[in-house]
Coordinates of C-alpha atoms in Angstrom, one line a residue:
M1 CA 209.0 18.9 154.5
T2 CA 205.9 17.8 152.7
I3 CA 202.9 20.1 153.5
Y4 CA 199.2 18.9 153.4
E5 CA 196.1 20.7 154.3
Q6 CA 195.0 20.2 157.6
D7 CA 190.9 19.7 158.2
A8 CA 189.4 20.8 161.2
K9 CA 186.8 18.5 161.0
T10 CA 186.9 15.2 163.3
L11 CA 187.5 12.2 161.0
E12 CA 184.9 9.7 161.3
L13 CA 186.2 6.2 161.8
P14 CA 183.9 3.3 161.5
W15 CA 185.4 0.0 162.4
P16 CA 183.5 -2.8 160.2
F17 CA 184.0 -6.4 160.7
T18 CA 186.2 -7.0 157.7
G19 CA 187.7 -10.5 156.8
R20 CA 187.6 -13.7 158.3
E21 CA 184.8 -15.0 156.4
A22 CA 185.7 -18.7 156.8
E23 CA 186.7 -18.2 160.2
L24 CA 183.4 -16.8 160.8
E25 CA 181.5 -19.5 159.4
L26 CA 183.7 -22.2 161.1
V27 CA 182.9 -20.6 164.7
R28 CA 179.2 -20.5 163.7
R29 CA 178.9 -23.9 162.7
S30 CA 180.7 -25.3 165.9
S31 CA 178.7 -23.1 168.1
A32 CA 175.3 -24.0 166.4
A33 CA 172.8 -26.5 168.4
G34 CA 174.2 -29.9 168.5
R35 CA 177.9 -29.1 168.4
P36 CA 180.1 -29.0 171.2
G37 CA 181.6 -25.4 170.7
V38 CA 184.9 -24.1 169.7
V39 CA 188.2 -22.8 171.0
V40 CA 189.5 -19.6 169.0
T41 CA 193.2 -19.0 169.3
G42 CA 195.4 -16.1 168.2
P43 CA 197.8 -13.4 169.1
V44 CA 197.1 -10.5 170.9
G45 CA 194.7 -7.8 169.1
C46 CA 194.1 -10.2 166.2
G47 CA 190.4 -9.8 166.7
K48 CA 189.4 -12.7 168.3
T49 CA 186.5 -11.1 170.6
R50 CA 185.0 -9.2 167.8
L51 CA 185.0 -12.7 165.7
I52 CA 183.0 -14.3 168.4
T53 CA 180.8 -11.5 169.1
E54 CA 180.0 -11.7 165.3
A55 CA 179.4 -15.4 165.3
V56 CA 177.1 -15.3 168.2
R57 CA 175.3 -12.3 167.3
G58 CA 171.5 -12.5 168.1
A59 CA 172.1 -15.9 170.0
D60 CA 171.0 -16.3 173.8
C61 CA 174.1 -16.7 175.6
A62 CA 176.0 -16.4 179.1
R63 CA 179.4 -14.5 179.1
I64 CA 182.3 -14.6 181.2
T65 CA 185.8 -13.0 180.9
G66 CA 189.2 -13.5 182.6
T67 CA 191.0 -10.7 184.0
P68 CA 194.4 -10.4 185.5
E69 CA 193.0 -9.0 188.8
S70 CA 190.9 -11.7 190.0
R71 CA 193.1 -14.7 189.0
G72 CA 193.7 -15.5 192.9
L73 CA 190.1 -15.5 193.4
P74 CA 188.1 -19.1 193.0
F75 CA 185.3 -18.9 190.5
A76 CA 186.0 -15.2 190.2
A77 CA 185.0 -15.1 186.5
F78 CA 181.5 -16.7 187.2
A79 CA 180.6 -14.5 190.0
H80 CA 177.6 -13.0 188.4
L81 CA 176.3 -16.5 187.6
L82 CA 176.9 -18.5 190.8
P83 CA 175.8 -18.1 194.6
G84 CA 178.9 -17.1 196.9
T85 CA 180.1 -20.3 197.9
V86 CA 180.0 -23.0 196.0
S87 CA 181.9 -26.5 195.1
L88 CA 182.9 -27.7 191.5
H89 CA 180.3 -30.3 191.4
R90 CA 177.6 -27.7 192.3
A91 CA 178.8 -25.2 190.1
V92 CA 178.5 -27.6 186.9
Q93 CA 175.1 -28.4 188.2
L94 CA 173.9 -25.1 188.2
L95 CA 175.3 -24.2 184.9
S96 CA 174.2 -27.2 183.0
G97 CA 171.0 -25.3 182.1
V98 CA 173.2 -22.7 180.1
R99 CA 172.8 -23.8 176.3
L100 CA 175.9 -21.4 175.2
L101 CA 178.3 -19.8 177.3
V102 CA 181.3 -17.3 175.5
V103 CA 184.6 -17.6 177.5
D104 CA 186.7 -14.4 176.7
D105 CA 190.2 -14.3 177.5
A106 CA 190.4 -17.8 179.0
H107 CA 194.0 -17.6 179.6
L108 CA 193.6 -15.1 182.4
L109 CA 190.9 -17.5 184.2
D110 CA 191.7 -18.4 187.7
E111 CA 192.3 -22.1 188.2
A112 CA 188.8 -22.9 189.8
S113 CA 187.0 -21.1 186.6
A114 CA 189.2 -22.8 184.5
A115 CA 188.4 -26.1 185.8
L116 CA 184.6 -25.4 185.8
V117 CA 184.9 -24.5 182.0
H118 CA 186.7 -27.9 181.3
Q119 CA 184.0 -29.8 183.1
L120 CA 181.2 -27.7 181.1
A121 CA 183.0 -28.9 178.1
A122 CA 183.1 -32.7 179.6
H123 CA 179.8 -32.6 180.4
G124 CA 178.5 -31.7 176.7
S125 CA 175.0 -29.8 178.0
T126 CA 176.5 -26.6 177.5
R127 CA 178.0 -25.6 173.9
L128 CA 181.2 -23.5 174.8
V129 CA 183.0 -20.7 172.7
V130 CA 186.4 -19.9 174.1
A131 CA 188.8 -17.2 173.3
V132 CA 192.6 -17.8 174.2
T133 CA 195.5 -15.7 173.4
D134 CA 199.0 -17.4 171.8
G135 CA 202.2 -16.8 173.6
V136 CA 200.9 -16.4 177.2
P137 CA 200.5 -18.8 179.9
V138 CA 197.0 -20.9 180.3
P139 CA 195.7 -23.0 182.7
G140 CA 196.0 -26.4 182.1
A141 CA 192.5 -27.1 182.2
V142 CA 192.0 -24.5 179.6
S143 CA 194.7 -25.9 177.1
R144 CA 193.4 -29.2 177.5
L145 CA 190.1 -28.3 176.0
W146 CA 191.9 -28.5 172.4
T147 CA 194.7 -30.6 173.0
G148 CA 192.6 -33.2 174.9
E149 CA 190.2 -33.0 171.8
L150 CA 186.9 -32.0 173.9
L151 CA 186.8 -28.8 171.5
P152 CA 187.8 -28.2 168.1
R153 CA 190.3 -25.3 167.5
V154 CA 190.3 -22.0 165.2
A155 CA 193.7 -20.5 165.1
L156 CA 193.7 -17.2 163.9
E157 CA 196.4 -15.4 162.0
P158 CA 196.8 -11.7 162.2
L159 CA 194.8 -9.9 159.8
P160 CA 196.3 -10.1 156.2
R161 CA 197.5 -6.7 154.4
E162 CA 194.5 -6.9 152.0
D163 CA 192.0 -7.2 154.6
T164 CA 193.9 -4.3 156.7
G165 CA 193.8 -2.1 153.9
R166 CA 190.0 -2.6 153.3
L167 CA 189.1 -2.0 156.7
L168 CA 191.3 1.5 156.9
A169 CA 189.8 2.5 153.9
T170 CA 186.7 2.8 155.4
A171 CA 188.5 5.6 157.3
G172 CA 189.7 7.4 154.2
L173 CA 193.3 6.7 154.7
E174 CA 195.6 7.0 151.7
P175 CA 197.6 3.8 150.8
L176 CA 200.8 4.8 152.1
T177 CA 199.6 5.4 155.5
M178 CA 197.7 1.9 155.5
G179 CA 201.1 0.6 154.2
R180 CA 203.0 2.4 157.3
L181 CA 200.2 1.3 159.8
H182 CA 199.9 -2.5 158.7
R183 CA 204.0 -2.8 158.7
M184 CA 203.7 -1.2 162.6
C185 CA 201.0 -3.4 163.5
R186 CA 201.4 -6.7 161.8
G187 CA 197.6 -7.4 162.1
D188 CA 197.2 -6.4 165.6
L189 CA 193.9 -4.7 165.6
R190 CA 193.7 -2.9 169.2
L191 CA 197.0 -1.7 168.3
L192 CA 195.5 -0.1 164.9
R193 CA 192.6 0.9 166.4
D194 CA 194.5 2.8 169.1
L195 CA 197.0 4.6 166.7
V196 CA 194.4 5.7 164.3
A197 CA 192.0 7.0 167.1
A198 CA 195.3 8.6 168.9
L199 CA 196.5 10.2 165.6
R200 CA 192.8 11.6 164.8
R201 CA 192.4 13.4 168.1
S202 CA 196.3 14.8 168.1
G203 CA 195.3 16.1 164.7
G204 CA 198.2 13.8 163.2
L205 CA 196.2 12.8 160.4
I206 CA 196.4 15.4 157.6
R207 CA 194.3 15.6 154.5
V208 CA 196.0 15.2 150.8
P209 CA 194.2 17.4 148.7
E210 CA 194.8 15.5 145.5
C211 CA 192.7 12.5 146.3
D212 CA 190.7 13.7 149.3
E213 CA 192.3 11.1 151.6
W214 CA 194.0 11.1 155.0
A215 CA 197.8 10.7 155.3
W216 CA 200.1 10.2 158.6
R217 CA 203.4 11.7 158.3
G218 CA 205.5 12.1 161.6
P219 CA 206.2 10.1 165.0
V220 CA 204.0 7.4 166.7
P221 CA 201.7 8.5 169.2
A222 CA 202.9 7.3 172.5
T223 CA 199.8 5.8 173.7
A224 CA 199.0 3.3 176.3
T225 CA 198.6 0.2 173.9
V226 CA 201.9 1.4 172.3
R227 CA 203.6 1.4 176.1
D228 CA 202.0 -1.9 176.6
R229 CA 203.8 -3.6 173.4
L230 CA 206.9 -2.0 174.5
A231 CA 207.0 -3.1 178.3
P232 CA 207.7 -6.7 177.8
V233 CA 210.7 -5.8 175.7
L234 CA 212.1 -3.4 178.2
H235 CA 211.1 -5.7 181.0
R236 CA 213.3 -8.3 179.8
A237 CA 216.2 -5.5 178.7
G238 CA 219.0 -4.5 181.4
A239 CA 220.7 -1.1 181.1
G240 CA 223.5 -2.8 178.5
E241 CA 220.6 -4.0 176.7
R242 CA 218.3 -1.1 176.8
E243 CA 221.4 1.0 175.7
T244 CA 221.5 -1.0 172.4
L245 CA 218.1 -0.9 171.7
D246 CA 217.9 2.9 171.6
R247 CA 220.9 3.0 169.6
L248 CA 219.4 0.8 167.0
A249 CA 216.2 2.6 167.5
F250 CA 217.8 5.8 166.8
A251 CA 219.8 4.3 163.8
E252 CA 216.8 3.7 161.9
P253 CA 216.4 3.3 158.8
L254 CA 220.2 2.5 158.6
P255 CA 221.5 -0.8 160.1
L256 CA 224.5 -0.7 162.8
A257 CA 227.4 -3.1 162.2
L258 CA 228.2 -5.5 164.6
D259 CA 231.7 -3.8 165.4
D260 CA 229.8 -1.1 166.7
L261 CA 228.1 -2.9 169.3
D262 CA 228.6 -5.4 172.1
L263 CA 228.5 -9.2 171.1
D264 CA 227.5 -10.3 174.3
V265 CA 224.5 -7.9 174.4
L266 CA 223.5 -8.6 170.8
E267 CA 223.5 -12.4 171.5
R268 CA 221.1 -11.9 174.4
L269 CA 218.8 -9.7 172.3
E270 CA 219.0 -12.1 169.3
A271 CA 218.0 -15.0 171.3
D272 CA 214.9 -13.0 172.6
G273 CA 213.7 -12.3 169.5
L274 CA 214.2 -8.5 169.7
I275 CA 216.8 -8.0 167.3
H276 CA 217.5 -9.2 163.4
V277 CA 221.3 -10.0 162.4
G278 CA 221.8 -9.5 158.4
D279 CA 223.5 -12.1 156.4
L280 CA 226.4 -9.4 155.8
G281 CA 226.7 -8.5 159.6
S282 CA 224.3 -5.6 160.2
V283 CA 221.7 -5.4 162.9
T284 CA 218.4 -3.8 163.3
L285 CA 215.2 -4.3 165.4
A286 CA 213.2 -7.0 164.7
H287 CA 209.7 -5.4 165.0
P288 CA 208.9 -2.0 163.2
L289 CA 207.1 -1.0 166.0
H290 CA 209.7 -0.8 168.6
G291 CA 212.1 1.6 167.2
A292 CA 209.2 4.2 166.6
A293 CA 207.7 3.5 170.2
L294 CA 211.5 3.5 171.8
R295 CA 211.7 7.1 169.8
A296 CA 208.4 8.2 170.9
T297 CA 209.1 7.4 174.5
A298 CA 212.9 8.5 174.7
G299 CA 213.5 11.9 176.7
R300 CA 214.6 15.1 174.9
L301 CA 218.2 14.8 176.3
R302 CA 218.3 10.8 175.2
T303 CA 217.1 12.1 171.9
L304 CA 219.3 14.9 171.2
R305 CA 222.4 12.5 172.1
L306 CA 221.4 9.7 170.0
T307 CA 219.6 11.3 166.8
G308 CA 221.8 11.2 164.1
A309 CA 221.4 13.6 160.5
P310 CA 218.8 13.0 158.0
D311 CA 221.4 13.4 155.1
R312 CA 223.0 10.4 156.3
C313 CA 220.5 8.5 154.1
G314 CA 221.5 9.9 150.9
P315 CA 224.0 6.6 149.5
A316 CA 221.4 4.2 151.4
L317 CA 218.4 5.8 149.5
A318 CA 220.5 5.4 146.1
A319 CA 221.3 1.9 146.8
E320 CA 217.6 1.2 147.4
R321 CA 216.5 2.6 144.3
A322 CA 219.4 0.7 142.4
A323 CA 217.9 -2.5 143.8
L324 CA 214.5 -1.6 142.7
E325 CA 216.0 -0.7 139.1
R326 CA 217.5 -4.1 139.1
G327 CA 214.5 -6.0 139.5
L328 CA 212.8 -4.0 136.8
A329 CA 215.7 -4.7 134.3
R330 CA 215.1 -8.5 135.1
Q331 CA 211.2 -8.3 134.8
D332 CA 211.1 -9.4 138.2
V333 CA 209.0 -7.1 140.9
R334 CA 209.1 -9.1 144.0
G335 CA 209.3 -7.7 147.4
V336 CA 212.2 -5.7 148.0
P337 CA 213.2 -4.0 151.4
T338 CA 212.7 -0.5 151.1
P339 CA 213.2 0.9 154.8
V340 CA 215.0 4.1 153.8
G341 CA 212.0 5.5 151.5
D342 CA 209.6 4.4 153.8
W343 CA 211.5 6.2 156.7
L344 CA 211.8 9.2 154.6
L345 CA 208.1 9.2 153.9
S346 CA 207.1 8.5 157.5
E347 CA 209.2 11.4 158.8
G348 CA 207.3 13.8 156.4
L349 CA 211.0 14.5 154.8
P350 CA 210.8 15.5 151.2
V351 CA 211.1 12.0 148.8
P352 CA 213.3 12.8 145.7
A353 CA 211.4 12.7 142.7
G354 CA 213.7 10.0 141.0
Y355 CA 213.4 7.8 143.5
A356 CA 209.5 8.4 144.0
V357 CA 209.1 7.5 140.4
V358 CA 211.0 4.2 140.9
R359 CA 208.8 3.3 143.5
A360 CA 205.5 4.5 141.6
R361 CA 206.7 2.1 138.7
Y362 CA 207.8 -0.7 140.7
S363 CA 204.1 -0.7 142.7
R364 CA 202.1 -0.3 139.5
L365 CA 203.6 -3.2 137.7
R366 CA 203.1 -5.3 141.2
G367 CA 199.5 -4.2 140.8
E368 CA 199.5 -2.0 143.9
L369 CA 198.0 0.8 141.7
R370 CA 197.0 3.2 144.8
E371 CA 200.3 2.9 146.1
A372 CA 201.8 3.7 143.1
A373 CA 199.6 6.9 142.5
A374 CA 200.6 7.9 146.0
W375 CA 204.2 7.6 145.4
A376 CA 204.3 9.7 142.1
R377 CA 202.2 12.2 144.2
E378 CA 205.1 12.4 146.7
G379 CA 207.6 12.8 143.9
L380 CA 205.7 15.8 142.3
R381 CA 205.4 17.4 145.9
A382 CA 209.4 17.2 146.1
M383 CA 209.7 18.6 142.6
P384 CA 206.8 20.0 141.0
G385 CA 206.1 19.6 137.6
D386 CA 208.6 16.3 137.2
A387 CA 207.7 14.9 133.9
C388 CA 208.5 11.4 135.0
C389 CA 206.1 11.4 138.0
A390 CA 203.4 13.0 136.0
D391 CA 203.6 10.2 133.5
E392 CA 203.5 7.7 135.9
L393 CA 200.6 9.2 137.7
D394 CA 198.6 9.3 134.4
L395 CA 199.4 5.7 133.4
V396 CA 198.1 4.7 136.9
T397 CA 195.0 6.4 137.2
A398 CA 194.5 5.4 133.4
Q399 CA 194.4 1.9 134.1
M400 CA 192.2 2.6 137.3
G401 CA 189.6 3.8 135.1
E402 CA 190.1 7.3 136.3
S403 CA 191.8 9.1 133.6
T404 CA 190.3 11.4 130.8
G405 CA 193.5 12.1 129.2
A406 CA 194.3 11.4 125.6
D407 CA 197.2 8.7 126.0
G408 CA 197.1 4.9 125.2
W409 CA 195.8 3.6 128.7
A410 CA 193.3 6.4 128.6
A411 CA 191.9 5.3 125.4
A412 CA 191.5 1.7 126.7
A413 CA 189.5 2.9 129.9
R414 CA 186.9 4.4 127.5
G415 CA 186.9 1.0 125.5
D416 CA 188.7 2.1 122.5
I417 CA 191.4 -0.6 122.3
E418 CA 192.5 0.3 118.5
G419 CA 193.1 4.1 119.9
A420 CA 195.0 2.9 123.2
L421 CA 197.1 0.8 120.6
A422 CA 198.1 3.8 118.4
G423 CA 198.8 5.9 121.5
L424 CA 201.0 3.2 123.3
T425 CA 204.7 4.7 123.1
G426 CA 208.1 3.4 123.9
D427 CA 210.0 0.4 123.1
D428 CA 210.8 -1.3 126.4
V429 CA 209.7 -4.9 127.4
F430 CA 206.8 -3.5 129.0
A431 CA 205.5 -1.1 126.8
C432 CA 205.6 -3.9 124.3
Y433 CA 203.9 -6.1 126.5
D434 CA 201.1 -4.0 126.8
A435 CA 199.7 -4.9 123.5
V436 CA 199.4 -8.2 125.0
R437 CA 197.5 -7.2 127.8
L438 CA 194.9 -5.4 125.5
G439 CA 194.6 -8.6 123.6
R440 CA 196.5 -7.6 120.4
P441 CA 199.6 -10.3 120.9
E442 CA 200.5 -9.8 117.2
R443 CA 201.7 -6.4 118.0
A444 CA 204.4 -7.8 120.3
A445 CA 205.4 -10.7 118.0
G446 CA 209.4 -10.6 118.2
R447 CA 209.8 -7.6 120.5
L448 CA 209.6 -9.6 123.7
P449 CA 212.6 -11.6 125.4
A450 CA 212.2 -15.1 124.0
G451 CA 211.3 -17.8 126.3
G452 CA 210.7 -15.2 128.8
V453 CA 206.9 -15.2 130.8
F454 CA 205.9 -12.3 128.6
A455 CA 206.5 -14.0 125.4
R456 CA 205.1 -17.1 127.0
H457 CA 201.8 -15.2 127.7
A458 CA 201.9 -13.4 124.6
E459 CA 202.0 -16.9 122.4
A460 CA 199.4 -18.5 124.5
L461 CA 197.0 -15.6 124.0
A462 CA 198.0 -15.6 120.4
R463 CA 196.8 -19.2 120.1
G464 CA 194.0 -19.1 122.2
D465 CA 195.2 -21.6 124.7
G466 CA 193.5 -21.3 127.9
A467 CA 195.6 -23.9 129.9
A468 CA 198.8 -22.2 128.7
L469 CA 197.7 -18.7 129.7
D470 CA 196.9 -20.1 133.2
R471 CA 200.6 -21.4 133.2
A472 CA 201.6 -17.9 132.0
A473 CA 199.6 -16.4 134.7
G474 CA 201.0 -18.5 137.3
A475 CA 204.7 -17.5 136.3
L476 CA 203.7 -13.9 136.3
A477 CA 202.3 -13.9 139.6
E478 CA 205.5 -15.9 141.3
R479 CA 207.6 -12.8 139.7
G480 CA 205.3 -10.2 141.4
F481 CA 203.0 -9.3 138.6
L482 CA 199.8 -9.6 140.0
L483 CA 197.7 -7.4 137.8
F484 CA 199.6 -9.0 134.7
A485 CA 198.8 -12.7 136.4
A486 CA 195.1 -11.5 136.4
E487 CA 194.7 -10.2 133.2
A488 CA 196.2 -13.5 131.9
H489 CA 193.8 -15.9 134.0
A490 CA 190.7 -13.6 132.8
Q491 CA 191.9 -13.7 129.1
A492 CA 192.0 -17.8 129.8
V493 CA 188.3 -17.4 130.8
R494 CA 187.3 -16.7 127.2
A495 CA 190.1 -19.3 125.9
H496 CA 188.6 -22.3 127.8
R497 CA 186.5 -24.7 126.3
D498 CA 185.7 -26.5 129.2
P499 CA 183.2 -24.6 131.5
R500 CA 184.8 -25.8 134.7
A501 CA 188.6 -24.9 133.5
A502 CA 186.8 -21.2 132.7
R503 CA 185.3 -21.0 136.1
L504 CA 188.7 -22.0 137.8
S505 CA 190.3 -19.0 135.8
R506 CA 187.7 -16.7 136.7
T507 CA 188.3 -17.6 140.8
R508 CA 191.9 -16.8 140.6
A509 CA 191.4 -13.8 138.2
V510 CA 188.8 -12.1 140.7
A511 CA 191.4 -13.6 143.7
L512 CA 194.4 -11.3 142.1
A513 CA 192.3 -8.6 140.9
R514 CA 191.2 -7.9 144.3
R515 CA 194.5 -7.5 145.3
C516 CA 195.2 -5.0 142.7
Q517 CA 193.9 -1.5 144.4
G518 CA 191.2 -0.7 141.9
A519 CA 192.7 -1.9 138.7
R520 CA 190.1 -1.5 135.8
T521 CA 191.8 -2.7 132.5
P522 CA 190.1 -4.3 129.4
A523 CA 191.2 -7.7 130.1
L524 CA 189.7 -7.8 133.6
A525 CA 186.2 -6.1 132.1
G526 CA 185.1 -9.7 131.2
L527 CA 184.8 -10.9 134.8
V528 CA 180.8 -10.0 134.9
L529 CA 177.9 -11.9 136.4
G530 CA 176.3 -12.8 133.2
E531 CA 176.1 -16.2 134.4
L532 CA 173.9 -15.8 137.1
T533 CA 170.0 -15.7 137.4
A534 CA 168.4 -12.5 138.3
R535 CA 167.7 -13.4 141.8
Q536 CA 171.2 -14.6 142.2
R537 CA 172.5 -11.3 141.2
Q538 CA 170.4 -9.6 143.6
I539 CA 171.5 -11.8 146.6
V540 CA 175.3 -11.7 145.3
A541 CA 175.0 -8.0 145.2
L542 CA 173.5 -8.0 148.7
A543 CA 176.3 -10.4 150.1
A544 CA 178.8 -8.3 148.3
A545 CA 177.8 -5.3 150.1
G546 CA 178.3 -6.9 153.6
L547 CA 175.0 -8.1 154.3
S548 CA 174.8 -11.6 156.2
N549 CA 172.4 -14.2 155.1
R550 CA 169.7 -13.2 157.8
E551 CA 169.7 -9.5 156.9
I552 CA 169.5 -10.6 153.1
A553 CA 166.6 -13.0 153.9
D554 CA 165.0 -10.2 156.0
K555 CA 165.1 -8.0 152.9
L556 CA 163.9 -9.8 150.3
T557 CA 161.6 -11.9 152.6
L558 CA 163.2 -15.1 152.0
S559 CA 164.1 -17.9 154.1
V560 CA 168.0 -18.0 155.4
R561 CA 168.0 -21.6 153.7
T562 CA 167.0 -20.1 150.4
V563 CA 169.7 -17.5 150.4
G564 CA 172.4 -20.0 151.3
N565 CA 171.1 -22.0 148.5
H566 CA 171.3 -19.2 146.0
L567 CA 174.5 -18.2 147.2
Y568 CA 176.0 -21.8 147.0
S569 CA 174.5 -21.8 143.3
A570 CA 176.4 -18.6 142.5
Y571 CA 179.7 -19.6 143.9
T572 CA 179.3 -22.9 141.8
R573 CA 178.7 -20.8 138.8
L574 CA 181.1 -18.4 139.5
G575 CA 184.0 -20.3 140.5
A576 CA 183.9 -18.6 144.0
S577 CA 184.8 -20.3 147.0
D578 CA 183.0 -17.7 149.2
R579 CA 181.7 -14.4 149.5
G580 CA 185.2 -12.8 150.0
A581 CA 185.5 -12.4 146.3
L582 CA 182.0 -11.2 145.4
P583 CA 182.9 -7.2 145.8
W584 CA 185.5 -7.7 143.2
L585 CA 183.3 -9.7 141.1
T586 CA 180.1 -7.2 141.1
D587 CA 182.5 -3.9 141.0
L588 CA 184.3 -4.6 137.8
P589 CA 183.1 -3.3 134.5
E590 CA 180.6 -4.7 132.4
S591 CA 181.3 -4.1 129.0
E592 CA 183.5 -6.5 127.3
P593 CA 187.1 -5.5 125.7
A594 CA 186.7 -4.3 122.1

């Protein structure tokens, strides 16, 4: 069992508004004076209400909210805005003076309230900002807001992993815990907040001494939100289906074979989207939350009956490791399913050092540096002093600019490229390729697989061919090497003679570096803000820190329009499309590689 230090202090958990910059601007523009408004749709818990709250912050608006309890009462949602008894025509007249109306949970409106919202949109004197949840019945008057083209629609996707990671980083969570939460919640921010709050209250978050972060190892808390997400599954399942779901839940992380289960039941579960049937006839639950929630809510007797022995995972873990090693041998680190290792970690069981080091190496080469460091530490906890895990941890920390060691990448972090080249060891492909990453392609000549993506990168760098470097970067990213791709684009910035091409390469490098969890390598050191004026750098730094245009204007005693114009000019010079890339531009080192 992995042991962590428990901290008695309460973990503070801020939840800042994160991501959604493009959607935020769309909603703001659509709800501005002279516009009809907007409908925001998306799955449950994806942050529709928070987005709208941010978009109308500071505006004078009226608000209504649909609720399940009041769906049978006419104009129930408008009770605080209308007299006791009123006709639809009179209600439209009374509300025509409201300039901005926010309608939350519009799918839960009673029919009269839905009709009133539709009439206000058709009347045109009231701007409407409407939130609707996907996948549930919606009153026809509400759905016709966008299908009838009365209002534009902004469809929210679940919050992507990078933005979820940025949000959870504010709570000080370690990367493997962030990955587990993202897999389980799939962008459902309501569930995410509920789980983290429950773990904090119960002591389920424990301090990792090596990195001063918080980790979650153990079962899912059976919170009200978890039960709510599980309720529709259990509602659709009869006795046979429930028994099969429980068997699948307690078989995880290993799949069950079709031959071991009732085929008629499986067909019904598959039709409901509750299970996944693999190409080889294996069956697993479709959603990562469902198995954990079923185990958390099972009684003791059912748990004892269905639980298997952890040691049954040995052969499957070995097969998982072999799949990762095959990807490394092919120089291809695209995503590979790793349910067994993830399950061992989530259960707090020891992760064998041999497996952990392969996971660490695979994550490092994918550019997931903080995850790589966490896997190396897991291996060292299972086997203290393991040389391979220790070496991998040193490599990762050096490429994050945090190492004080004497090896090659530690020297590179200090700007000593010649010392770094002298300190590089090993004759495998990745060790030879390190010379290309450090800007010395001649050191790798004839040592990389001919015609391969690494050789193409080396040849393009040796020629100073910016376009070829960008093409090599695209091929690297396609194979999963996001950090290598970011470095190739950054090298292309200096190779391009066309300033527009250089700006585009910079944008691509920044976007990829943003996903590499704190990478600080010499190739990325050229991504600086030197092209901006002093005022632009000042405004960009504040925007990167999360301030809105109005907050920047108040701080610098400028008009909002002036701030917007400076940011637009900065975006143009940097090749950035929005402020999402700015933190990564401002945080990167400003020293040029030697």
